[in-house]
Amino acid sequence: AIIREHGGSIKETYGVPVEEIQEGIRHGVRKVNIDTDIRLAMTGAMRRAMAKDPSEFDPRKFLKDAMAAARDVCIARFEAFGCAGRASKIKPVALEAQARLYA
């Protein structure tokens, strides 16, 4: 809606509703893609910023708003999916060791 409000003409699109993903997580889903939500948020933020100040031509200003929108979506999804603050529990695996797991 934000994209269309500021001149965009994309077809109706959205990611999987958060509630459905939470249900999947309760049933064992461990990989979730949120790229559609991130791209929609970033595009909306950039269009809003461009419409707010049509004389602005520095893309870094638009990207600043876009990055903030992406961050906000990520934070909201990480909290909703119960994975916020858990990065320290991820154990790094060397590429060679990971490759042996697939051999």
PDB file of N, CA and C in Angstrom:
ATOM      1  N   ALA A   1       0.830  -1.194   0.000  1.00  0.00           N
ATOM      2  CA  ALA A   1       0.000   0.000   0.000  1.00  0.00           C
ATOM      3  C   ALA A   1       0.879   1.265   0.000  1.00  0.00           C
ATOM      4  N   ILE A   2       1.974   1.235   0.766  1.00  0.00           N
ATOM      5  CA  ILE A   2       2.865   2.407   0.821  1.00  0.00           C
ATOM      6  C   ILE A   2       3.486   2.646  -0.548  1.00  0.00           C
ATOM      7  N   ILE A   3       3.865   1.574  -1.220  1.00  0.00           N
ATOM      8  CA  ILE A   3       4.476   1.709  -2.549  1.00  0.00           C
ATOM      9  C   ILE A   3       3.489   2.354  -3.510  1.00  0.00           C
ATOM     10  N   ARG A   4       2.243   1.867  -3.543  1.00  0.00           N
ATOM     11  CA  ARG A   4       1.235   2.419  -4.440  1.00  0.00           C
ATOM     12  C   ARG A   4       0.875   3.858  -4.061  1.00  0.00           C
ATOM     13  N   GLU A   5       0.835   4.137  -2.770  1.00  0.00           N
ATOM     14  CA  GLU A   5       0.510   5.487  -2.291  1.00  0.00           C
ATOM     15  C   GLU A   5       1.506   6.521  -2.803  1.00  0.00           C
ATOM     16  N   HIS A   6       2.730   6.069  -3.083  1.00  0.00           N
ATOM     17  CA  HIS A   6       3.782   6.992  -3.518  1.00  0.00           C
ATOM     18  C   HIS A   6       4.208   6.745  -4.960  1.00  0.00           C
ATOM     19  N   GLY A   7       3.251   6.291  -5.800  1.00  0.00           N
ATOM     20  CA  GLY A   7       3.498   6.225  -7.234  1.00  0.00           C
ATOM     21  C   GLY A   7       3.846   4.870  -7.801  1.00  0.00           C
ATOM     22  N   GLY A   8       4.031   3.875  -6.978  1.00  0.00           N
ATOM     23  CA  GLY A   8       4.366   2.547  -7.486  1.00  0.00           C
ATOM     24  C   GLY A   8       3.152   1.861  -8.083  1.00  0.00           C
ATOM     25  N   SER A   9       3.378   0.940  -8.982  1.00  0.00           N
ATOM     26  CA  SER A   9       2.265   0.212  -9.594  1.00  0.00           C
ATOM     27  C   SER A   9       2.582  -1.280  -9.638  1.00  0.00           C
ATOM     28  N   ILE A  10       2.883  -1.844  -8.483  1.00  0.00           N
ATOM     29  CA  ILE A  10       3.163  -3.274  -8.430  1.00  0.00           C
ATOM     30  C   ILE A  10       1.863  -4.019  -8.158  1.00  0.00           C
ATOM     31  N   LYS A  11       1.824  -5.263  -8.605  1.00  0.00           N
ATOM     32  CA  LYS A  11       0.643  -6.078  -8.332  1.00  0.00           C
ATOM     33  C   LYS A  11       0.614  -6.428  -6.843  1.00  0.00           C
ATOM     34  N   GLU A  12      -0.510  -6.857  -6.373  1.00  0.00           N
ATOM     35  CA  GLU A  12      -0.657  -7.248  -4.964  1.00  0.00           C
ATOM     36  C   GLU A  12       0.322  -8.378  -4.661  1.00  0.00           C
ATOM     37  N   THR A  13       1.155  -8.174  -3.667  1.00  0.00           N
ATOM     38  CA  THR A  13       2.129  -9.190  -3.281  1.00  0.00           C
ATOM     39  C   THR A  13       2.405  -9.066  -1.801  1.00  0.00           C
ATOM     40  N   TYR A  14       2.763 -10.159  -1.194  1.00  0.00           N
ATOM     41  CA  TYR A  14       3.057 -10.156   0.232  1.00  0.00           C
ATOM     42  C   TYR A  14       3.762 -11.449   0.580  1.00  0.00           C
ATOM     43  N   GLY A  15       4.431 -11.416   1.704  1.00  0.00           N
ATOM     44  CA  GLY A  15       5.061 -12.625   2.213  1.00  0.00           C
ATOM     45  C   GLY A  15       4.027 -13.471   2.939  1.00  0.00           C
ATOM     46  N   VAL A  16       4.462 -14.588   3.439  1.00  0.00           N
ATOM     47  CA  VAL A  16       3.584 -15.464   4.210  1.00  0.00           C
ATOM     48  C   VAL A  16       3.234 -14.752   5.514  1.00  0.00           C
ATOM     49  N   PRO A  17       1.969 -14.753   5.918  1.00  0.00           N
ATOM     50  CA  PRO A  17       1.599 -14.089   7.171  1.00  0.00           C
ATOM     51  C   PRO A  17       2.397 -14.637   8.356  1.00  0.00           C
ATOM     52  N   VAL A  18       2.786 -13.738   9.238  1.00  0.00           N
ATOM     53  CA  VAL A  18       3.607 -14.090  10.401  1.00  0.00           C
ATOM     54  C   VAL A  18       2.964 -15.212  11.212  1.00  0.00           C
ATOM     55  N   GLU A  19       1.654 -15.159  11.385  1.00  0.00           N
ATOM     56  CA  GLU A  19       0.966 -16.181  12.186  1.00  0.00           C
ATOM     57  C   GLU A  19       1.126 -17.574  11.581  1.00  0.00           C
ATOM     58  N   GLU A  20       1.103 -17.671  10.254  1.00  0.00           N
ATOM     59  CA  GLU A  20       1.275 -18.969   9.592  1.00  0.00           C
ATOM     60  C   GLU A  20       2.708 -19.478   9.774  1.00  0.00           C
ATOM     61  N   ILE A  21       3.673 -18.577   9.715  1.00  0.00           N
ATOM     62  CA  ILE A  21       5.060 -18.985   9.925  1.00  0.00           C
ATOM     63  C   ILE A  21       5.254 -19.444  11.367  1.00  0.00           C
ATOM     64  N   GLN A  22       4.664 -18.727  12.320  1.00  0.00           N
ATOM     65  CA  GLN A  22       4.766 -19.132  13.725  1.00  0.00           C
ATOM     66  C   GLN A  22       4.170 -20.525  13.921  1.00  0.00           C
ATOM     67  N   GLU A  23       3.066 -20.806  13.254  1.00  0.00           N
ATOM     68  CA  GLU A  23       2.462 -22.144  13.330  1.00  0.00           C
ATOM     69  C   GLU A  23       3.416 -23.190  12.752  1.00  0.00           C
ATOM     70  N   GLY A  24       4.037 -22.868  11.637  1.00  0.00           N
ATOM     71  CA  GLY A  24       5.011 -23.779  11.046  1.00  0.00           C
ATOM     72  C   GLY A  24       6.189 -24.032  11.974  1.00  0.00           C
ATOM     73  N   ILE A  25       6.672 -22.988  12.631  1.00  0.00           N
ATOM     74  CA  ILE A  25       7.787 -23.123  13.578  1.00  0.00           C
ATOM     75  C   ILE A  25       7.396 -24.060  14.709  1.00  0.00           C
ATOM     76  N   ARG A  26       6.168 -23.948  15.180  1.00  0.00           N
ATOM     77  CA  ARG A  26       5.704 -24.847  16.245  1.00  0.00           C
ATOM     78  C   ARG A  26       5.680 -26.302  15.788  1.00  0.00           C
ATOM     79  N   HIS A  27       5.631 -26.507  14.466  1.00  0.00           N
ATOM     80  CA  HIS A  27       5.609 -27.866  13.916  1.00  0.00           C
ATOM     81  C   HIS A  27       6.949 -28.263  13.296  1.00  0.00           C
ATOM     82  N   GLY A  28       8.008 -27.537  13.607  1.00  0.00           N
ATOM     83  CA  GLY A  28       9.340 -27.964  13.208  1.00  0.00           C
ATOM     84  C   GLY A  28      10.010 -27.207  12.080  1.00  0.00           C
ATOM     85  N   VAL A  29       9.352 -26.251  11.465  1.00  0.00           N
ATOM     86  CA  VAL A  29       9.990 -25.472  10.396  1.00  0.00           C
ATOM     87  C   VAL A  29      11.158 -24.706  10.996  1.00  0.00           C
ATOM     88  N   ARG A  30      12.303 -24.755  10.340  1.00  0.00           N
ATOM     89  CA  ARG A  30      13.496 -24.091  10.865  1.00  0.00           C
ATOM     90  C   ARG A  30      14.126 -23.130   9.869  1.00  0.00           C
ATOM     91  N   LYS A  31      13.650 -23.095   8.625  1.00  0.00           N
ATOM     92  CA  LYS A  31      14.163 -22.146   7.638  1.00  0.00           C
ATOM     93  C   LYS A  31      12.999 -21.311   7.139  1.00  0.00           C
ATOM     94  N   VAL A  32      13.125 -20.000   7.317  1.00  0.00           N
ATOM     95  CA  VAL A  32      12.066 -19.076   6.928  1.00  0.00           C
ATOM     96  C   VAL A  32      12.670 -17.971   6.074  1.00  0.00           C
ATOM     97  N   ASN A  33      12.055 -17.708   4.941  1.00  0.00           N
ATOM     98  CA  ASN A  33      12.495 -16.609   4.082  1.00  0.00           C
ATOM     99  C   ASN A  33      11.615 -15.394   4.339  1.00  0.00           C
ATOM    100  N   ILE A  34      12.247 -14.234   4.495  1.00  0.00           N
ATOM    101  CA  ILE A  34      11.504 -12.994   4.723  1.00  0.00           C
ATOM    102  C   ILE A  34      11.886 -11.919   3.703  1.00  0.00           C
ATOM    103  N   ASP A  35      12.485 -12.335   2.596  1.00  0.00           N
ATOM    104  CA  ASP A  35      12.978 -11.367   1.614  1.00  0.00           C
ATOM    105  C   ASP A  35      11.867 -10.529   0.999  1.00  0.00           C
ATOM    106  N   THR A  36      10.719 -11.114   0.712  1.00  0.00           N
ATOM    107  CA  THR A  36       9.629 -10.331   0.124  1.00  0.00           C
ATOM    108  C   THR A  36       9.237  -9.199   1.055  1.00  0.00           C
ATOM    109  N   ASP A  37       9.098  -9.495   2.348  1.00  0.00           N
ATOM    110  CA  ASP A  37       8.747  -8.457   3.322  1.00  0.00           C
ATOM    111  C   ASP A  37       9.818  -7.365   3.373  1.00  0.00           C
ATOM    112  N   ILE A  38      11.073  -7.762   3.317  1.00  0.00           N
ATOM    113  CA  ILE A  38      12.172  -6.792   3.360  1.00  0.00           C
ATOM    114  C   ILE A  38      12.153  -5.906   2.118  1.00  0.00           C
ATOM    115  N   ARG A  39      12.003  -6.519   0.943  1.00  0.00           N
ATOM    116  CA  ARG A  39      11.997  -5.728  -0.295  1.00  0.00           C
ATOM    117  C   ARG A  39      10.818  -4.770  -0.350  1.00  0.00           C
ATOM    118  N   LEU A  40       9.644  -5.224   0.096  1.00  0.00           N
ATOM    119  CA  LEU A  40       8.480  -4.338   0.121  1.00  0.00           C
ATOM    120  C   LEU A  40       8.713  -3.159   1.063  1.00  0.00           C
ATOM    121  N   ALA A  41       9.260  -3.426   2.236  1.00  0.00           N
ATOM    122  CA  ALA A  41       9.519  -2.359   3.204  1.00  0.00           C
ATOM    123  C   ALA A  41      10.545  -1.370   2.662  1.00  0.00           C
ATOM    124  N   MET A  42      11.609  -1.872   2.056  1.00  0.00           N
ATOM    125  CA  MET A  42      12.644  -0.990   1.520  1.00  0.00           C
ATOM    126  C   MET A  42      12.112  -0.135   0.376  1.00  0.00           C
ATOM    127  N   THR A  43      11.369  -0.758  -0.530  1.00  0.00           N
ATOM    128  CA  THR A  43      10.830  -0.016  -1.668  1.00  0.00           C
ATOM    129  C   THR A  43       9.846   1.049  -1.205  1.00  0.00           C
ATOM    130  N   GLY A  44       8.985   0.696  -0.254  1.00  0.00           N
ATOM    131  CA  GLY A  44       8.042   1.674   0.287  1.00  0.00           C
ATOM    132  C   GLY A  44       8.753   2.849   0.932  1.00  0.00           C
ATOM    133  N   ALA A  45       9.794   2.553   1.692  1.00  0.00           N
ATOM    134  CA  ALA A  45      10.551   3.619   2.369  1.00  0.00           C
ATOM    135  C   ALA A  45      11.230   4.532   1.355  1.00  0.00           C
ATOM    136  N   MET A  46      11.792   3.949   0.304  1.00  0.00           N
ATOM    137  CA  MET A  46      12.454   4.770  -0.713  1.00  0.00           C
ATOM    138  C   MET A  46      11.453   5.635  -1.470  1.00  0.00           C
ATOM    139  N   ARG A  47      10.316   5.057  -1.830  1.00  0.00           N
ATOM    140  CA  ARG A  47       9.295   5.835  -2.546  1.00  0.00           C
ATOM    141  C   ARG A  47       8.762   6.963  -1.664  1.00  0.00           C
ATOM    142  N   ARG A  48       8.555   6.677  -0.386  1.00  0.00           N
ATOM    143  CA  ARG A  48       8.068   7.700   0.544  1.00  0.00           C
ATOM    144  C   ARG A  48       9.075   8.838   0.639  1.00  0.00           C
ATOM    145  N   ALA A  49      10.360   8.500   0.773  1.00  0.00           N
ATOM    146  CA  ALA A  49      11.397   9.522   0.887  1.00  0.00           C
ATOM    147  C   ALA A  49      11.497  10.359  -0.384  1.00  0.00           C
ATOM    148  N   MET A  50      11.376   9.719  -1.543  1.00  0.00           N
ATOM    149  CA  MET A  50      11.451  10.453  -2.808  1.00  0.00           C
ATOM    150  C   MET A  50      10.253  11.388  -2.973  1.00  0.00           C
ATOM    151  N   ALA A  51       9.080  10.923  -2.554  1.00  0.00           N
ATOM    152  CA  ALA A  51       7.877  11.758  -2.669  1.00  0.00           C
ATOM    153  C   ALA A  51       7.915  12.919  -1.676  1.00  0.00           C
ATOM    154  N   LYS A  52       8.496  12.678  -0.519  1.00  0.00           N
ATOM    155  CA  LYS A  52       8.566  13.708   0.516  1.00  0.00           C
ATOM    156  C   LYS A  52       9.417  14.891   0.070  1.00  0.00           C
ATOM    157  N   ASP A  53      10.500  14.594  -0.654  1.00  0.00           N
ATOM    158  CA  ASP A  53      11.394  15.656  -1.117  1.00  0.00           C
ATOM    159  C   ASP A  53      11.799  15.373  -2.559  1.00  0.00           C
ATOM    160  N   PRO A  54      10.943  15.748  -3.529  1.00  0.00           N
ATOM    161  CA  PRO A  54      11.223  15.450  -4.935  1.00  0.00           C
ATOM    162  C   PRO A  54      12.495  16.098  -5.473  1.00  0.00           C
ATOM    163  N   SER A  55      13.014  17.114  -4.793  1.00  0.00           N
ATOM    164  CA  SER A  55      14.231  17.760  -5.278  1.00  0.00           C
ATOM    165  C   SER A  55      15.494  17.015  -4.830  1.00  0.00           C
ATOM    166  N   GLU A  56      15.346  16.076  -3.917  1.00  0.00           N
ATOM    167  CA  GLU A  56      16.510  15.320  -3.423  1.00  0.00           C
ATOM    168  C   GLU A  56      17.008  14.371  -4.512  1.00  0.00           C
ATOM    169  N   PHE A  57      18.307  14.311  -4.698  1.00  0.00           N
ATOM    170  CA  PHE A  57      18.866  13.415  -5.704  1.00  0.00           C
ATOM    171  C   PHE A  57      20.003  12.552  -5.165  1.00  0.00           C
ATOM    172  N   ASP A  58      20.226  12.591  -3.868  1.00  0.00           N
ATOM    173  CA  ASP A  58      21.288  11.788  -3.266  1.00  0.00           C
ATOM    174  C   ASP A  58      20.713  10.428  -2.853  1.00  0.00           C
ATOM    175  N   PRO A  59      21.050   9.360  -3.577  1.00  0.00           N
ATOM    176  CA  PRO A  59      20.469   8.049  -3.274  1.00  0.00           C
ATOM    177  C   PRO A  59      20.820   7.543  -1.876  1.00  0.00           C
ATOM    178  N   ARG A  60      21.887   8.058  -1.295  1.00  0.00           N
ATOM    179  CA  ARG A  60      22.250   7.610   0.059  1.00  0.00           C
ATOM    180  C   ARG A  60      21.160   7.958   1.064  1.00  0.00           C
ATOM    181  N   LYS A  61      20.471   9.060   0.835  1.00  0.00           N
ATOM    182  CA  LYS A  61      19.385   9.436   1.752  1.00  0.00           C
ATOM    183  C   LYS A  61      18.213   8.468   1.622  1.00  0.00           C
ATOM    184  N   PHE A  62      17.916   8.063   0.386  1.00  0.00           N
ATOM    185  CA  PHE A  62      16.833   7.098   0.179  1.00  0.00           C
ATOM    186  C   PHE A  62      17.225   5.748   0.764  1.00  0.00           C
ATOM    187  N   LEU A  63      18.485   5.381   0.571  1.00  0.00           N
ATOM    188  CA  LEU A  63      18.964   4.087   1.073  1.00  0.00           C
ATOM    189  C   LEU A  63      19.000   4.054   2.602  1.00  0.00           C
ATOM    190  N   LYS A  64      19.243   5.191   3.218  1.00  0.00           N
ATOM    191  CA  LYS A  64      19.228   5.250   4.681  1.00  0.00           C
ATOM    192  C   LYS A  64      17.840   4.872   5.205  1.00  0.00           C
ATOM    193  N   ASP A  65      16.798   5.446   4.599  1.00  0.00           N
ATOM    194  CA  ASP A  65      15.431   5.100   4.985  1.00  0.00           C
ATOM    195  C   ASP A  65      15.124   3.638   4.675  1.00  0.00           C
ATOM    196  N   ALA A  66      15.612   3.170   3.530  1.00  0.00           N
ATOM    197  CA  ALA A  66      15.372   1.777   3.131  1.00  0.00           C
ATOM    198  C   ALA A  66      16.032   0.806   4.105  1.00  0.00           C
ATOM    199  N   MET A  67      17.252   1.102   4.512  1.00  0.00           N
ATOM    200  CA  MET A  67      17.955   0.222   5.463  1.00  0.00           C
ATOM    201  C   MET A  67      17.252   0.202   6.817  1.00  0.00           C
ATOM    202  N   ALA A  68      16.743   1.347   7.247  1.00  0.00           N
ATOM    203  CA  ALA A  68      16.008   1.404   8.517  1.00  0.00           C
ATOM    204  C   ALA A  68      14.739   0.565   8.423  1.00  0.00           C
ATOM    205  N   ALA A  69      14.060   0.623   7.286  1.00  0.00           N
ATOM    206  CA  ALA A  69      12.847  -0.180   7.098  1.00  0.00           C
ATOM    207  C   ALA A  69      13.180  -1.668   7.099  1.00  0.00           C
ATOM    208  N   ALA A  70      14.272  -2.043   6.438  1.00  0.00           N
ATOM    209  CA  ALA A  70      14.694  -3.451   6.423  1.00  0.00           C
ATOM    210  C   ALA A  70      15.041  -3.921   7.830  1.00  0.00           C
ATOM    211  N   ARG A  71      15.769  -3.094   8.565  1.00  0.00           N
ATOM    212  CA  ARG A  71      16.127  -3.438   9.940  1.00  0.00           C
ATOM    213  C   ARG A  71      14.879  -3.661  10.790  1.00  0.00           C
ATOM    214  N   ASP A  72      13.906  -2.777  10.649  1.00  0.00           N
ATOM    215  CA  ASP A  72      12.681  -2.890  11.439  1.00  0.00           C
ATOM    216  C   ASP A  72      11.931  -4.181  11.129  1.00  0.00           C
ATOM    217  N   VAL A  73      11.871  -4.554   9.841  1.00  0.00           N
ATOM    218  CA  VAL A  73      11.213  -5.809   9.468  1.00  0.00           C
ATOM    219  C   VAL A  73      11.971  -6.990  10.067  1.00  0.00           C
ATOM    220  N   CYS A  74      13.289  -6.976   9.957  1.00  0.00           N
ATOM    221  CA  CYS A  74      14.092  -8.085  10.497  1.00  0.00           C
ATOM    222  C   CYS A  74      13.901  -8.219  12.006  1.00  0.00           C
ATOM    223  N   ILE A  75      13.965  -7.114  12.713  1.00  0.00           N
ATOM    224  CA  ILE A  75      13.777  -7.155  14.163  1.00  0.00           C
ATOM    225  C   ILE A  75      12.403  -7.731  14.500  1.00  0.00           C
ATOM    226  N   ALA A  76      11.379  -7.241  13.830  1.00  0.00           N
ATOM    227  CA  ALA A  76      10.017  -7.716  14.106  1.00  0.00           C
ATOM    228  C   ALA A  76       9.887  -9.209  13.828  1.00  0.00           C
ATOM    229  N   ARG A  77      10.449  -9.671  12.716  1.00  0.00           N
ATOM    230  CA  ARG A  77      10.348 -11.103  12.377  1.00  0.00           C
ATOM    231  C   ARG A  77      11.180 -11.949  13.336  1.00  0.00           C
ATOM    232  N   PHE A  78      12.395 -11.516  13.660  1.00  0.00           N
ATOM    233  CA  PHE A  78      13.229 -12.295  14.580  1.00  0.00           C
ATOM    234  C   PHE A  78      12.535 -12.442  15.932  1.00  0.00           C
ATOM    235  N   GLU A  79      11.903 -11.363  16.404  1.00  0.00           N
ATOM    236  CA  GLU A  79      11.184 -11.438  17.677  1.00  0.00           C
ATOM    237  C   GLU A  79       9.952 -12.334  17.558  1.00  0.00           C
ATOM    238  N   ALA A  80       9.202 -12.189  16.471  1.00  0.00           N
ATOM    239  CA  ALA A  80       7.992 -12.994  16.284  1.00  0.00           C
ATOM    240  C   ALA A  80       8.315 -14.480  16.152  1.00  0.00           C
ATOM    241  N   PHE A  81       9.472 -14.793  15.576  1.00  0.00           N
ATOM    242  CA  PHE A  81       9.838 -16.195  15.346  1.00  0.00           C
ATOM    243  C   PHE A  81      10.649 -16.789  16.489  1.00  0.00           C
ATOM    244  N   GLY A  82      10.917 -15.996  17.526  1.00  0.00           N
ATOM    245  CA  GLY A  82      11.605 -16.506  18.701  1.00  0.00           C
ATOM    246  C   GLY A  82      13.101 -16.706  18.530  1.00  0.00           C
ATOM    247  N   CYS A  83      13.704 -16.004  17.585  1.00  0.00           N
ATOM    248  CA  CYS A  83      15.141 -16.189  17.372  1.00  0.00           C
ATOM    249  C   CYS A  83      15.961 -14.940  17.703  1.00  0.00           C
ATOM    250  N   ALA A  84      15.330 -13.890  18.195  1.00  0.00           N
ATOM    251  CA  ALA A  84      16.061 -12.667  18.548  1.00  0.00           C
ATOM    252  C   ALA A  84      17.020 -12.949  19.700  1.00  0.00           C
ATOM    253  N   GLY A  85      18.243 -12.451  19.585  1.00  0.00           N
ATOM    254  CA  GLY A  85      19.224 -12.590  20.654  1.00  0.00           C
ATOM    255  C   GLY A  85      19.870 -13.954  20.767  1.00  0.00           C
ATOM    256  N   ARG A  86      19.746 -14.783  19.743  1.00  0.00           N
ATOM    257  CA  ARG A  86      20.281 -16.137  19.831  1.00  0.00           C
ATOM    258  C   ARG A  86      21.502 -16.382  18.937  1.00  0.00           C
ATOM    259  N   ALA A  87      22.016 -15.358  18.323  1.00  0.00           N
ATOM    260  CA  ALA A  87      23.141 -15.528  17.394  1.00  0.00           C
ATOM    261  C   ALA A  87      24.357 -16.147  18.070  1.00  0.00           C
ATOM    262  N   SER A  88      24.573 -15.856  19.338  1.00  0.00           N
ATOM    263  CA  SER A  88      25.758 -16.391  20.024  1.00  0.00           C
ATOM    264  C   SER A  88      25.704 -17.913  20.159  1.00  0.00           C
ATOM    265  N   LYS A  89      24.545 -18.513  19.952  1.00  0.00           N
ATOM    266  CA  LYS A  89      24.405 -19.968  20.056  1.00  0.00           C
ATOM    267  C   LYS A  89      24.766 -20.684  18.754  1.00  0.00           C
ATOM    268  N   ILE A  90      24.985 -19.920  17.696  1.00  0.00           N
ATOM    269  CA  ILE A  90      25.349 -20.517  16.414  1.00  0.00           C
ATOM    270  C   ILE A  90      26.838 -20.806  16.419  1.00  0.00           C
ATOM    271  N   LYS A  91      27.183 -22.037  16.188  1.00  0.00           N
ATOM    272  CA  LYS A  91      28.585 -22.449  16.175  1.00  0.00           C
ATOM    273  C   LYS A  91      29.112 -22.393  14.745  1.00  0.00           C
ATOM    274  N   PRO A  92      30.181 -21.649  14.513  1.00  0.00           N
ATOM    275  CA  PRO A  92      30.743 -21.598  13.164  1.00  0.00           C
ATOM    276  C   PRO A  92      31.309 -22.956  12.760  1.00  0.00           C
ATOM    277  N   VAL A  93      31.165 -23.278  11.491  1.00  0.00           N
ATOM    278  CA  VAL A  93      31.684 -24.528  10.943  1.00  0.00           C
ATOM    279  C   VAL A  93      32.550 -24.163   9.747  1.00  0.00           C
ATOM    280  N   ALA A  94      33.771 -24.656   9.721  1.00  0.00           N
ATOM    281  CA  ALA A  94      34.672 -24.392   8.601  1.00  0.00           C
ATOM    282  C   ALA A  94      34.079 -24.973   7.321  1.00  0.00           C
ATOM    283  N   LEU A  95      34.337 -24.317   6.212  1.00  0.00           N
ATOM    284  CA  LEU A  95      33.799 -24.760   4.937  1.00  0.00           C
ATOM    285  C   LEU A  95      34.164 -26.209   4.642  1.00  0.00           C
ATOM    286  N   GLU A  96      35.409 -26.583   4.900  1.00  0.00           N
ATOM    287  CA  GLU A  96      35.853 -27.956   4.628  1.00  0.00           C
ATOM    288  C   GLU A  96      35.063 -28.962   5.471  1.00  0.00           C
ATOM    289  N   ALA A  97      34.817 -28.629   6.718  1.00  0.00           N
ATOM    290  CA  ALA A  97      34.057 -29.530   7.609  1.00  0.00           C
ATOM    291  C   ALA A  97      32.614 -29.640   7.129  1.00  0.00           C
ATOM    292  N   GLN A  98      32.031 -28.540   6.697  1.00  0.00           N
ATOM    293  CA  GLN A  98      30.662 -28.579   6.185  1.00  0.00           C
ATOM    294  C   GLN A  98      30.601 -29.419   4.922  1.00  0.00           C
ATOM    295  N   ALA A  99      31.599 -29.274   4.057  1.00  0.00           N
ATOM    296  CA  ALA A  99      31.624 -30.050   2.815  1.00  0.00           C
ATOM    297  C   ALA A  99      31.687 -31.545   3.101  1.00  0.00           C
ATOM    298  N   ARG A 100      32.442 -31.947   4.143  1.00  0.00           N
ATOM    299  CA  ARG A 100      32.521 -33.375   4.499  1.00  0.00           C
ATOM    300  C   ARG A 100      31.167 -33.917   4.914  1.00  0.00           C
ATOM    301  N   LEU A 101      30.332 -33.076   5.514  1.00  0.00           N
ATOM    302  CA  LEU A 101      28.990 -33.522   5.923  1.00  0.00           C
ATOM    303  C   LEU A 101      28.125 -33.894   4.715  1.00  0.00           C
ATOM    304  N   TYR A 102      28.406 -33.281   3.582  1.00  0.00           N
ATOM    305  CA  TYR A 102      27.639 -33.555   2.361  1.00  0.00           C
ATOM    306  C   TYR A 102      28.277 -34.639   1.495  1.00  0.00           C
ATOM    307  N   ALA A 103      29.475 -35.074   1.835  1.00  0.00           N
ATOM    308  CA  ALA A 103      30.185 -36.060   1.009  1.00  0.00           C
ATOM    309  C   ALA A 103      29.568 -37.446   1.137  1.00  0.00           C
TER     310      ALA A 103
END
